[in-house]
Amino acid sequence: MPQKISRLADFLPYLLSVTSNAVSGRIADEYALRFGLKIPEWRVMAVLGDAGSRTQRDLVGATLMDKVAVNRACKVLEDRGLATRSPNARDGRSHHLELTEHGRTMHGQIMPLALEMEELLFAALDADERAQFKVLLGRLRAHVRTMGGNEHGTDDGMEEFGA
Amino acid sequence: MPQKISRLADFLPYLLSVTSNAVSGRIADEYALRFGLKIPEWRVMAVLGDAGSRTQRDLVGATLMDKVAVNRACKVLEDRGLATRSPNARDGRSHHLELTEHGRTMHGQIMPLALEMEELLFAALDADERAQFKVLLGRLRAHVRTMGGNEHGTDDGMEEFGA
DNA sequence: TCAAGGTAGTCTCTAATGCAACCAAATCAC
DNA sequence: GTGATTTGGTTGCATTAGAGACTACCTTGA
């Protein structure tokens, strides 16, 4: 019998962090193995494949990643022929990014794997629990964002990227 | 009205990661500001203050951090006079780490702040929801750990460090 | 039309994180 | 005991993430 129970183990932020790392780690491994993609690259592909042509700025808003991270991910995707940039007629500073045919094909494989991974990782939770979990995460994130110095500049939602 | 809803935003691992980062970031800021401590250092202090004298190996098990991270955190704590190492009679390779008086004093300030932060960050969730959230995180983590290649070597629990 | 200020994207430098190789002490095999 | 293997701890290296500066371009307001 344990002599002492750690209060660390009861500390929600700790539990959250450890769990998140475990989940992310597993996914990162899987994507690296199967597609040679890192998480940032994968996220960008997910958004592009789903939403079509976007600027880097849009991608920052959609993925909540740093603009540098987005930039690097885009560059990798472009170098690998998974995405292309075309000039933005409206704004000479930015480009539109879009998946290539190759990118689209890969996206077609990637999304099912994502869902499969989600299924596998969250198998310990039934449908209701997952829904509940998602709601709690959403509320938590929204709340944390409102409090304190808003962290990383661009702080608009990720919920929509309507045209 | 949004034209399209991102599937990324519905992807649980993504939501988990983003939320966890937001929470961790806020806490990290707070501890850096008030005590000049980083998360790994804080975790080690939390365990030492709570459990008394431990070896680095124990700390790895208790914090689920890399042994290198633990080592570095310990070194910082020692350099700052918050913890001391004393030889381990049983094993010449390792030392016992323990908070100094100074460290203990700081620990006395740190833990209330931790609880305060938890309260503040999780204000968006009521008591039941927090309990539920904790249960779900626990199940999730336990499940993820069982699947796939067990990641980072040492994989014993964090739930007990009995004598 | 021109200056002033703001924004998208890029580059660079530094800090943080994790891994692999390593050393020293302990344990095991004989 | 002596050599081989394991384990706690440490160091160094490679990878990653983030802050800041910088360029090119846009927008506004005179």
mmCIF file of C-alpha atoms (C1' of nucleotides) in Angstrom:
data_model
loop_
_atom_site.group_PDB
_atom_site.id
_atom_site.type_symbol
_atom_site.label_atom_id
_atom_site.label_comp_id
_atom_site.label_asym_id
_atom_site.label_seq_id
_atom_site.Cartn_x
_atom_site.Cartn_y
_atom_site.Cartn_z
ATOM 1 C CA MET A 1 0.000 0.000 0.000
ATOM 2 C CA PRO A 2 1.331 3.394 -0.915
ATOM 3 C CA GLN A 3 2.628 5.466 1.882
ATOM 4 C CA LYS A 4 1.748 8.703 0.218
ATOM 5 C CA ILE A 5 -0.297 9.753 -2.727
ATOM 6 C CA SER A 6 1.222 12.436 -4.837
ATOM 7 C CA ARG A 7 -0.782 15.576 -5.142
ATOM 8 C CA LEU A 8 0.889 15.983 -8.482
ATOM 9 C CA ALA A 9 -1.088 13.022 -9.736
ATOM 10 C CA ASP A 10 -4.264 14.788 -8.708
ATOM 11 C CA PHE A 11 -3.321 17.998 -10.377
ATOM 12 C CA LEU A 12 -5.525 18.412 -13.408
ATOM 13 C CA PRO A 13 -3.158 20.444 -15.553
ATOM 14 C CA TYR A 14 -0.494 17.812 -15.024
ATOM 15 C CA LEU A 15 -2.832 15.015 -15.930
ATOM 16 C CA LEU A 16 -3.940 16.934 -18.970
ATOM 17 C CA SER A 17 -0.406 17.550 -20.112
ATOM 18 C CA VAL A 18 0.767 14.006 -19.650
ATOM 19 C CA THR A 19 -2.243 12.575 -21.403
ATOM 20 C CA SER A 20 -2.007 14.974 -24.275
ATOM 21 C CA ASN A 21 1.657 14.190 -24.770
ATOM 22 C CA ALA A 22 0.971 10.484 -24.797
ATOM 23 C CA VAL A 23 -1.731 10.869 -27.407
ATOM 24 C CA SER A 24 0.221 13.290 -29.567
ATOM 25 C CA GLY A 25 3.301 11.152 -29.382
ATOM 26 C CA ARG A 26 1.502 8.118 -30.645
ATOM 27 C CA ILE A 27 -0.045 10.005 -33.524
ATOM 28 C CA ALA A 28 3.204 11.674 -34.448
ATOM 29 C CA ASP A 29 4.888 8.282 -34.613
ATOM 30 C CA GLU A 30 2.195 6.919 -36.835
ATOM 31 C CA TYR A 31 2.247 9.773 -39.299
ATOM 32 C CA ALA A 32 5.976 9.935 -39.421
ATOM 33 C CA LEU A 33 6.071 6.233 -40.142
ATOM 34 C CA ARG A 34 3.401 6.119 -42.790
ATOM 35 C CA PHE A 35 3.730 9.417 -44.581
ATOM 36 C CA GLY A 36 6.862 11.061 -43.312
ATOM 37 C CA LEU A 37 4.734 13.923 -42.080
ATOM 38 C CA LYS A 38 5.115 15.823 -38.864
ATOM 39 C CA ILE A 39 2.142 17.107 -36.907
ATOM 40 C CA PRO A 40 2.311 20.675 -38.206
ATOM 41 C CA GLU A 41 2.496 19.426 -41.767
ATOM 42 C CA TRP A 42 -0.324 17.074 -41.165
ATOM 43 C CA ARG A 43 -2.493 19.798 -39.722
ATOM 44 C CA VAL A 44 -1.914 22.058 -42.667
ATOM 45 C CA MET A 45 -2.775 19.259 -45.046
ATOM 46 C CA ALA A 46 -5.906 18.497 -43.105
ATOM 47 C CA VAL A 47 -7.077 22.068 -43.392
ATOM 48 C CA LEU A 48 -6.113 22.484 -47.028
ATOM 49 C CA GLY A 49 -7.699 19.228 -48.032
ATOM 50 C CA ASP A 50 -10.832 20.131 -46.233
ATOM 51 C CA ALA A 51 -11.145 23.823 -46.943
ATOM 52 C CA GLY A 52 -9.410 24.227 -50.275
ATOM 53 C CA SER A 53 -7.193 27.159 -51.044
ATOM 54 C CA ARG A 54 -5.946 29.175 -48.074
ATOM 55 C CA THR A 55 -3.268 31.709 -47.276
ATOM 56 C CA GLN A 56 -0.750 31.113 -44.548
ATOM 57 C CA ARG A 57 -2.556 33.623 -42.465
ATOM 58 C CA ASP A 58 -5.730 31.590 -42.730
ATOM 59 C CA LEU A 59 -3.798 28.516 -41.772
ATOM 60 C CA VAL A 60 -2.469 30.187 -38.665
ATOM 61 C CA GLY A 61 -6.012 30.906 -37.595
ATOM 62 C CA ALA A 62 -7.221 27.450 -38.483
ATOM 63 C CA THR A 63 -4.469 25.440 -36.869
ATOM 64 C CA LEU A 64 -3.632 27.755 -33.962
ATOM 65 C CA MET A 65 0.007 27.249 -34.743
ATOM 66 C CA ASP A 66 2.716 29.853 -34.848
ATOM 67 C CA LYS A 67 3.109 31.600 -38.177
ATOM 68 C CA VAL A 68 6.654 30.355 -38.353
ATOM 69 C CA ALA A 69 5.504 26.799 -37.828
ATOM 70 C CA VAL A 70 2.913 27.215 -40.541
ATOM 71 C CA ASN A 71 5.456 28.725 -42.882
ATOM 72 C CA ARG A 72 7.863 25.856 -42.369
ATOM 73 C CA ALA A 73 5.154 23.272 -42.789
ATOM 74 C CA CYS A 74 4.033 24.909 -46.026
ATOM 75 C CA LYS A 75 7.529 24.978 -47.343
ATOM 76 C CA VAL A 76 7.969 21.298 -46.676
ATOM 77 C CA LEU A 77 4.687 20.471 -48.345
ATOM 78 C CA GLU A 78 5.625 22.545 -51.341
ATOM 79 C CA ASP A 79 9.064 20.980 -51.596
ATOM 80 C CA ARG A 80 7.524 17.570 -51.483
ATOM 81 C CA GLY A 81 5.071 18.447 -54.190
ATOM 82 C CA LEU A 82 2.075 18.057 -51.954
ATOM 83 C CA ALA A 83 0.976 21.651 -52.195
ATOM 84 C CA THR A 84 1.498 24.632 -54.469
ATOM 85 C CA ARG A 85 1.435 28.342 -53.982
ATOM 86 C CA SER A 86 -0.239 30.610 -56.436
ATOM 87 C CA PRO A 87 -0.172 34.377 -56.281
ATOM 88 C CA ASN A 88 -2.949 36.145 -54.469
ATOM 89 C CA ALA A 89 -4.484 38.666 -56.830
ATOM 90 C CA ARG A 90 -5.997 40.580 -53.975
ATOM 91 C CA ASP A 91 -2.868 40.873 -51.935
ATOM 92 C CA GLY A 92 0.621 40.788 -53.353
ATOM 93 C CA ARG A 93 2.119 39.837 -50.027
ATOM 94 C CA SER A 94 0.493 36.482 -49.716
ATOM 95 C CA HIS A 95 -0.161 33.392 -51.770
ATOM 96 C CA HIS A 96 -2.893 30.885 -51.977
ATOM 97 C CA LEU A 97 -1.899 27.424 -50.938
ATOM 98 C CA GLU A 98 -3.597 24.425 -52.360
ATOM 99 C CA LEU A 99 -3.055 20.701 -52.432
ATOM 100 C CA THR A 100 -1.678 19.216 -55.608
ATOM 101 C CA GLU A 101 -3.098 16.086 -57.094
ATOM 102 C CA HIS A 102 -0.493 14.156 -55.217
ATOM 103 C CA GLY A 103 -1.376 16.014 -52.054
ATOM 104 C CA ARG A 104 -5.012 15.323 -52.540
ATOM 105 C CA THR A 105 -4.336 11.652 -52.970
ATOM 106 C CA MET A 106 -2.353 11.593 -49.791
ATOM 107 C CA HIS A 107 -5.040 13.541 -48.024
ATOM 108 C CA GLY A 108 -7.428 10.825 -49.062
ATOM 109 C CA GLN A 109 -5.315 8.329 -47.178
ATOM 110 C CA ILE A 110 -4.540 10.598 -44.309
ATOM 111 C CA MET A 111 -8.002 11.424 -43.145
ATOM 112 C CA PRO A 112 -9.180 7.852 -42.777
ATOM 113 C CA LEU A 113 -6.052 7.110 -40.809
ATOM 114 C CA ALA A 114 -6.774 10.089 -38.595
ATOM 115 C CA LEU A 115 -10.223 8.789 -37.828
ATOM 116 C CA GLU A 116 -8.866 5.333 -37.305
ATOM 117 C CA MET A 117 -6.284 6.649 -34.883
ATOM 118 C CA GLU A 118 -8.894 8.642 -33.068
ATOM 119 C CA GLU A 119 -11.013 5.559 -32.796
ATOM 120 C CA LEU A 120 -8.126 3.494 -31.541
ATOM 121 C CA LEU A 121 -6.816 6.013 -29.080
ATOM 122 C CA PHE A 122 -10.174 6.866 -27.653
ATOM 123 C CA ALA A 123 -11.425 3.318 -27.513
ATOM 124 C CA ALA A 124 -11.370 3.591 -23.745
ATOM 125 C CA LEU A 125 -14.228 6.082 -23.955
ATOM 126 C CA ASP A 126 -17.680 5.348 -25.282
ATOM 127 C CA ALA A 127 -19.516 7.691 -27.626
ATOM 128 C CA ASP A 128 -21.188 9.694 -24.895
ATOM 129 C CA GLU A 129 -17.982 10.078 -22.982
ATOM 130 C CA ARG A 130 -16.153 11.278 -26.029
ATOM 131 C CA ALA A 131 -18.825 13.828 -26.719
ATOM 132 C CA GLN A 132 -18.674 14.955 -23.137
ATOM 133 C CA PHE A 133 -14.927 15.079 -23.260
ATOM 134 C CA LYS A 134 -15.012 17.203 -26.349
ATOM 135 C CA VAL A 135 -17.444 19.624 -24.787
ATOM 136 C CA LEU A 136 -15.319 19.945 -21.686
ATOM 137 C CA LEU A 137 -12.186 20.523 -23.708
ATOM 138 C CA GLY A 138 -13.932 23.161 -25.744
ATOM 139 C CA ARG A 139 -15.203 25.011 -22.727
ATOM 140 C CA LEU A 140 -11.869 24.770 -21.042
ATOM 141 C CA ARG A 141 -9.989 26.106 -23.990
ATOM 142 C CA ALA A 142 -12.394 28.942 -24.543
ATOM 143 C CA HIS A 143 -12.133 29.877 -20.916
ATOM 144 C CA VAL A 144 -8.379 29.741 -20.768
ATOM 145 C CA ARG A 145 -8.167 31.892 -23.811
ATOM 146 C CA THR A 146 -10.246 34.614 -22.246
ATOM 147 C CA MET A 147 -8.145 34.826 -19.141
ATOM 148 C CA GLY A 148 -4.741 36.373 -18.901
ATOM 149 C CA GLY A 149 -2.485 37.833 -21.589
ATOM 150 C CA ASN A 150 -3.652 36.280 -24.789
ATOM 151 C CA GLU A 151 -0.481 34.394 -25.450
ATOM 152 C CA HIS A 152 0.258 34.163 -29.144
ATOM 153 C CA GLY A 153 -0.915 37.170 -31.049
ATOM 154 C CA THR A 154 -3.496 35.987 -33.530
ATOM 155 C CA ASP A 155 -6.310 34.800 -31.489
ATOM 156 C CA ASP A 156 -9.316 34.413 -33.675
ATOM 157 C CA GLY A 157 -11.279 31.224 -33.645
ATOM 158 C CA MET A 158 -10.590 28.054 -35.481
ATOM 159 C CA GLU A 159 -14.231 27.211 -35.817
ATOM 160 C CA GLU A 160 -14.790 28.692 -39.187
ATOM 161 C CA PHE A 161 -12.933 29.544 -42.284
ATOM 162 C CA GLY A 162 -15.829 30.511 -44.428
ATOM 163 C CA ALA A 163 -14.976 32.065 -47.741
ATOM 164 C CA MET B 1 -22.313 31.669 -41.313
ATOM 165 C CA PRO B 2 -19.344 29.422 -41.968
ATOM 166 C CA GLN B 3 -19.241 27.751 -45.296
ATOM 167 C CA LYS B 4 -17.355 24.798 -43.999
ATOM 168 C CA ILE B 5 -16.594 23.360 -40.637
ATOM 169 C CA SER B 6 -13.100 22.076 -40.207
ATOM 170 C CA ARG B 7 -12.778 18.455 -39.429
ATOM 171 C CA LEU B 8 -9.572 19.382 -37.710
ATOM 172 C CA ALA B 9 -11.593 21.262 -35.126
ATOM 173 C CA ASP B 10 -13.554 18.089 -34.472
ATOM 174 C CA PHE B 11 -10.516 15.958 -34.154
ATOM 175 C CA LEU B 12 -10.158 15.037 -30.527
ATOM 176 C CA PRO B 13 -6.397 14.664 -30.388
ATOM 177 C CA TYR B 14 -6.044 18.101 -31.895
ATOM 178 C CA LEU B 15 -8.455 19.613 -29.429
ATOM 179 C CA LEU B 16 -6.667 17.871 -26.626
ATOM 180 C CA SER B 17 -3.287 19.113 -27.724
ATOM 181 C CA VAL B 18 -4.355 22.691 -28.224
ATOM 182 C CA THR B 19 -6.142 22.830 -24.917
ATOM 183 C CA SER B 20 -3.297 21.258 -23.047
ATOM 184 C CA ASN B 21 -0.842 23.704 -24.547
ATOM 185 C CA ALA B 22 -3.005 26.628 -23.597
ATOM 186 C CA VAL B 23 -3.275 25.437 -20.019
ATOM 187 C CA SER B 24 0.382 24.543 -19.685
ATOM 188 C CA GLY B 25 1.437 27.800 -21.232
ATOM 189 C CA ARG B 26 -0.532 29.820 -18.773
ATOM 190 C CA ILE B 27 0.861 27.910 -15.832
ATOM 191 C CA ALA B 28 4.382 28.104 -17.136
ATOM 192 C CA ASP B 29 4.072 31.863 -17.441
ATOM 193 C CA GLU B 30 2.793 32.166 -13.952
ATOM 194 C CA TYR B 31 5.524 30.085 -12.366
ATOM 195 C CA ALA B 32 8.243 31.700 -14.379
ATOM 196 C CA LEU B 33 6.983 35.075 -13.288
ATOM 197 C CA ARG B 34 6.570 34.363 -9.631
ATOM 198 C CA PHE B 35 9.315 31.907 -8.858
ATOM 199 C CA GLY B 36 11.512 31.709 -11.893
ATOM 200 C CA LEU B 37 10.681 28.030 -12.123
ATOM 201 C CA LYS B 38 9.988 26.031 -15.224
ATOM 202 C CA ILE B 39 7.430 23.257 -15.306
ATOM 203 C CA PRO B 40 9.920 20.400 -14.868
ATOM 204 C CA GLU B 41 11.469 22.160 -11.901
ATOM 205 C CA TRP B 42 8.101 22.838 -10.443
ATOM 206 C CA ARG B 43 7.073 19.228 -10.797
ATOM 207 C CA VAL B 44 10.153 17.986 -9.054
ATOM 208 C CA MET B 45 9.612 20.415 -6.225
ATOM 209 C CA ALA B 46 6.014 19.348 -5.922
ATOM 210 C CA VAL B 47 7.019 15.732 -5.545
ATOM 211 C CA LEU B 48 9.921 16.374 -3.200
ATOM 212 C CA GLY B 49 7.899 18.662 -1.007
ATOM 213 C CA ASP B 50 5.175 16.143 -0.824
ATOM 214 C CA ALA B 51 7.064 12.897 -0.612
ATOM 215 C CA GLY B 52 10.313 13.878 1.073
ATOM 216 C CA SER B 53 13.614 12.431 0.006
ATOM 217 C CA ARG B 54 13.746 10.757 -3.394
ATOM 218 C CA THR B 55 16.307 9.649 -5.947
ATOM 219 C CA GLN B 56 16.204 10.894 -9.508
ATOM 220 C CA ARG B 57 14.962 7.534 -10.540
ATOM 221 C CA ASP B 58 12.001 7.897 -8.209
ATOM 222 C CA LEU B 59 11.339 11.310 -9.647
ATOM 223 C CA VAL B 60 11.261 9.959 -13.157
ATOM 224 C CA GLY B 61 8.561 7.530 -12.096
ATOM 225 C CA ALA B 62 6.653 10.155 -10.204
ATOM 226 C CA THR B 63 6.677 12.906 -12.792
ATOM 227 C CA LEU B 64 6.688 10.791 -15.955
ATOM 228 C CA MET B 65 9.375 13.040 -17.325
ATOM 229 C CA ASP B 66 12.488 12.025 -19.150
ATOM 230 C CA LYS B 67 15.415 11.214 -16.894
ATOM 231 C CA VAL B 68 17.367 13.957 -18.566
ATOM 232 C CA ALA B 69 14.661 16.479 -17.804
ATOM 233 C CA VAL B 70 14.642 15.327 -14.215
ATOM 234 C CA ASN B 71 18.387 15.538 -13.982
ATOM 235 C CA ARG B 72 18.451 19.059 -15.328
ATOM 236 C CA ALA B 73 15.633 20.184 -13.104
ATOM 237 C CA CYS B 74 17.438 18.746 -10.091
ATOM 238 C CA LYS B 75 20.610 20.496 -11.018
ATOM 239 C CA VAL B 76 18.837 23.816 -11.264
ATOM 240 C CA LEU B 77 17.133 23.296 -7.934
ATOM 241 C CA GLU B 78 20.427 22.402 -6.346
ATOM 242 C CA ASP B 79 22.201 25.387 -7.857
ATOM 243 C CA ARG B 80 19.505 27.647 -6.576
ATOM 244 C CA GLY B 81 19.742 26.194 -3.122
ATOM 245 C CA LEU B 82 16.249 24.792 -3.181
ATOM 246 C CA ALA B 83 17.300 21.180 -2.882
ATOM 247 C CA THR B 84 20.316 19.191 -1.767
ATOM 248 C CA ARG B 85 21.731 15.847 -2.683
ATOM 249 C CA SER B 86 23.014 13.500 -0.094
ATOM 250 C CA PRO B 87 24.745 10.210 -0.838
ATOM 251 C CA ASN B 88 22.668 7.112 -1.038
ATOM 252 C CA ALA B 89 24.139 4.539 1.322
ATOM 253 C CA ARG B 90 22.400 1.735 -0.494
ATOM 254 C CA ASP B 91 23.578 2.674 -3.944
ATOM 255 C CA GLY B 92 26.704 4.649 -4.671
ATOM 256 C CA ARG B 93 25.447 5.710 -8.061
ATOM 257 C CA SER B 94 22.527 7.731 -6.858
ATOM 258 C CA HIS B 95 21.772 10.403 -4.324
ATOM 259 C CA HIS B 96 18.814 11.314 -2.239
ATOM 260 C CA LEU B 97 17.301 14.627 -3.127
ATOM 261 C CA GLU B 98 15.550 16.691 -0.567
ATOM 262 C CA LEU B 99 14.233 20.214 -0.260
ATOM 263 C CA THR B 100 16.293 22.651 1.737
ATOM 264 C CA GLU B 101 14.703 24.978 4.221
ATOM 265 C CA HIS B 102 14.536 27.541 1.484
ATOM 266 C CA GLY B 103 13.002 25.022 -0.853
ATOM 267 C CA ARG B 104 10.464 24.029 1.706
ATOM 268 C CA THR B 105 9.466 27.628 2.183
ATOM 269 C CA MET B 106 9.013 28.066 -1.504
ATOM 270 C CA HIS B 107 7.088 24.844 -1.715
ATOM 271 C CA GLY B 108 4.764 26.303 0.868
ATOM 272 C CA GLN B 109 4.004 29.145 -1.503
ATOM 273 C CA ILE B 110 3.987 27.037 -4.596
ATOM 274 C CA MET B 111 1.339 24.559 -3.706
ATOM 275 C CA PRO B 112 -1.329 27.109 -2.855
ATOM 276 C CA LEU B 113 -0.580 28.845 -6.114
ATOM 277 C CA ALA B 114 -0.942 25.559 -7.936
ATOM 278 C CA LEU B 115 -4.354 25.008 -6.457
ATOM 279 C CA GLU B 116 -5.297 28.580 -7.163
ATOM 280 C CA MET B 117 -4.236 28.215 -10.763
ATOM 281 C CA GLU B 118 -6.147 24.995 -11.092
ATOM 282 C CA GLU B 119 -9.192 26.688 -9.688
ATOM 283 C CA LEU B 120 -8.824 29.633 -12.003
ATOM 284 C CA LEU B 121 -8.104 27.643 -15.123
ATOM 285 C CA PHE B 122 -10.855 25.149 -14.551
ATOM 286 C CA ALA B 123 -13.425 27.687 -13.447
ATOM 287 C CA ALA B 124 -15.321 26.910 -16.623
ATOM 288 C CA LEU B 125 -16.076 23.451 -15.233
ATOM 289 C CA ASP B 126 -18.079 22.728 -12.137
ATOM 290 C CA ALA B 127 -17.010 20.188 -9.558
ATOM 291 C CA ASP B 128 -18.780 17.270 -11.183
ATOM 292 C CA GLU B 129 -17.412 18.093 -14.566
ATOM 293 C CA ARG B 130 -13.906 18.322 -13.234
ATOM 294 C CA ALA B 131 -14.244 14.980 -11.579
ATOM 295 C CA GLN B 132 -15.593 13.528 -14.785
ATOM 296 C CA PHE B 133 -12.830 15.149 -16.766
ATOM 297 C CA LYS B 134 -10.223 13.696 -14.492
ATOM 298 C CA VAL B 135 -11.687 10.234 -14.790
ATOM 299 C CA LEU B 136 -11.759 10.442 -18.549
ATOM 300 C CA LEU B 137 -8.190 11.679 -18.708
ATOM 301 C CA GLY B 138 -7.093 8.864 -16.459
ATOM 302 C CA ARG B 139 -8.789 6.210 -18.512
ATOM 303 C CA LEU B 140 -7.494 7.695 -21.700
ATOM 304 C CA ARG B 141 -3.942 7.810 -20.497
ATOM 305 C CA ALA B 142 -4.030 4.304 -19.135
ATOM 306 C CA HIS B 143 -5.406 3.066 -22.419
ATOM 307 C CA VAL B 144 -2.915 4.892 -24.592
ATOM 308 C CA ARG B 145 -0.109 3.542 -22.517
ATOM 309 C CA THR B 146 -1.167 -0.032 -23.055
ATOM 310 C CA MET B 147 -1.323 0.280 -26.811
ATOM 311 C CA GLY B 148 1.641 0.481 -29.108
ATOM 312 C CA GLY B 149 5.332 0.526 -28.295
ATOM 313 C CA ASN B 150 5.556 1.795 -24.784
ATOM 314 C CA GLU B 151 7.278 4.985 -25.724
ATOM 315 C CA HIS B 152 9.797 6.056 -23.122
ATOM 316 C CA GLY B 153 11.346 3.140 -21.325
ATOM 317 C CA THR B 154 10.426 3.535 -17.690
ATOM 318 C CA ASP B 155 6.789 2.984 -17.595
ATOM 319 C CA ASP B 156 5.763 2.315 -14.076
ATOM 320 C CA GLY B 157 2.971 4.206 -12.528
ATOM 321 C CA MET B 158 3.015 7.557 -10.875
ATOM 322 C CA GLU B 159 0.339 6.665 -8.407
ATOM 323 C CA GLU B 160 2.548 5.608 -5.581
ATOM 324 C CA PHE B 161 5.934 6.147 -4.223
ATOM 325 C CA GLY B 162 5.650 4.184 -1.080
ATOM 326 C CA ALA B 163 8.812 3.768 0.926
ATOM 327 C "C1'" DT C 1 0.443 60.918 -54.767
ATOM 328 C "C1'" DC C 2 3.034 60.436 -51.004
ATOM 329 C "C1'" DA C 3 4.159 59.502 -46.247
ATOM 330 C "C1'" DA C 4 3.009 56.666 -42.014
ATOM 331 C "C1'" DG C 5 1.640 52.773 -40.157
ATOM 332 C "C1'" DG C 6 0.097 48.030 -40.435
ATOM 333 C "C1'" DT C 7 0.265 43.198 -42.149
ATOM 334 C "C1'" DA C 8 1.963 38.640 -44.634
ATOM 335 C "C1'" DG C 9 5.638 36.114 -45.016
ATOM 336 C "C1'" DT C 10 10.552 35.014 -44.331
ATOM 337 C "C1'" DC C 11 14.920 34.611 -41.927
ATOM 338 C "C1'" DT C 12 17.886 34.164 -37.983
ATOM 339 C "C1'" DC C 13 19.168 33.386 -33.450
ATOM 340 C "C1'" DT C 14 18.323 31.323 -29.024
ATOM 341 C "C1'" DA C 15 16.065 28.502 -25.771
ATOM 342 C "C1'" DA C 16 13.859 24.074 -24.845
ATOM 343 C "C1'" DT C 17 13.127 19.194 -25.514
ATOM 344 C "C1'" DG C 18 14.356 14.485 -26.438
ATOM 345 C "C1'" DC C 19 17.632 10.834 -27.761
ATOM 346 C "C1'" DA C 20 21.727 8.234 -28.008
ATOM 347 C "C1'" DA C 21 25.977 7.383 -26.388
ATOM 348 C "C1'" DC C 22 28.534 7.224 -22.276
ATOM 349 C "C1'" DC C 23 30.544 6.408 -17.428
ATOM 350 C "C1'" DA C 24 30.385 4.403 -13.028
ATOM 351 C "C1'" DA C 25 28.424 1.531 -9.704
ATOM 352 C "C1'" DA C 26 25.850 -2.539 -8.857
ATOM 353 C "C1'" DT C 27 24.173 -7.144 -9.893
ATOM 354 C "C1'" DC C 28 24.452 -11.538 -12.104
ATOM 355 C "C1'" DA C 29 26.871 -15.837 -14.058
ATOM 356 C "C1'" DC C 30 30.070 -18.694 -13.428
ATOM 357 C "C1'" DG D 1 36.500 -13.539 -7.140
ATOM 358 C "C1'" DT D 2 36.344 -12.015 -12.563
ATOM 359 C "C1'" DG D 3 33.931 -10.885 -16.459
ATOM 360 C "C1'" DA D 4 29.379 -9.723 -18.478
ATOM 361 C "C1'" DT D 5 25.090 -7.378 -18.057
ATOM 362 C "C1'" DT D 6 22.100 -4.021 -16.101
ATOM 363 C "C1'" DT D 7 20.953 0.370 -14.192
ATOM 364 C "C1'" DG D 8 21.372 5.381 -12.201
ATOM 365 C "C1'" DG D 9 23.053 9.333 -13.681
ATOM 366 C "C1'" DT D 10 25.442 12.547 -16.876
ATOM 367 C "C1'" DT D 11 26.978 14.743 -21.075
ATOM 368 C "C1'" DG D 12 26.570 16.114 -25.859
ATOM 369 C "C1'" DC D 13 24.049 16.375 -30.034
ATOM 370 C "C1'" DA D 14 20.203 16.953 -33.056
ATOM 371 C "C1'" DT D 15 15.754 18.497 -33.568
ATOM 372 C "C1'" DT D 16 12.057 21.721 -32.496
ATOM 373 C "C1'" DA D 17 9.690 25.822 -31.149
ATOM 374 C "C1'" DG D 18 9.424 30.633 -30.426
ATOM 375 C "C1'" DA D 19 10.879 35.685 -30.315
ATOM 376 C "C1'" DG D 20 12.519 39.400 -32.988
ATOM 377 C "C1'" DA D 21 14.049 41.639 -36.852
ATOM 378 C "C1'" DC D 22 13.479 42.496 -41.686
ATOM 379 C "C1'" DT D 23 11.367 42.832 -46.433
ATOM 380 C "C1'" DA D 24 7.762 43.512 -49.422
ATOM 381 C "C1'" DC D 25 3.402 45.058 -49.876
ATOM 382 C "C1'" DC D 26 -1.019 47.015 -48.575
ATOM 383 C "C1'" DT D 27 -4.037 50.838 -46.543
ATOM 384 C "C1'" DT D 28 -5.094 55.193 -44.753
ATOM 385 C "C1'" DG D 29 -5.268 60.004 -44.634
ATOM 386 C "C1'" DA D 30 -3.675 64.122 -45.812
#
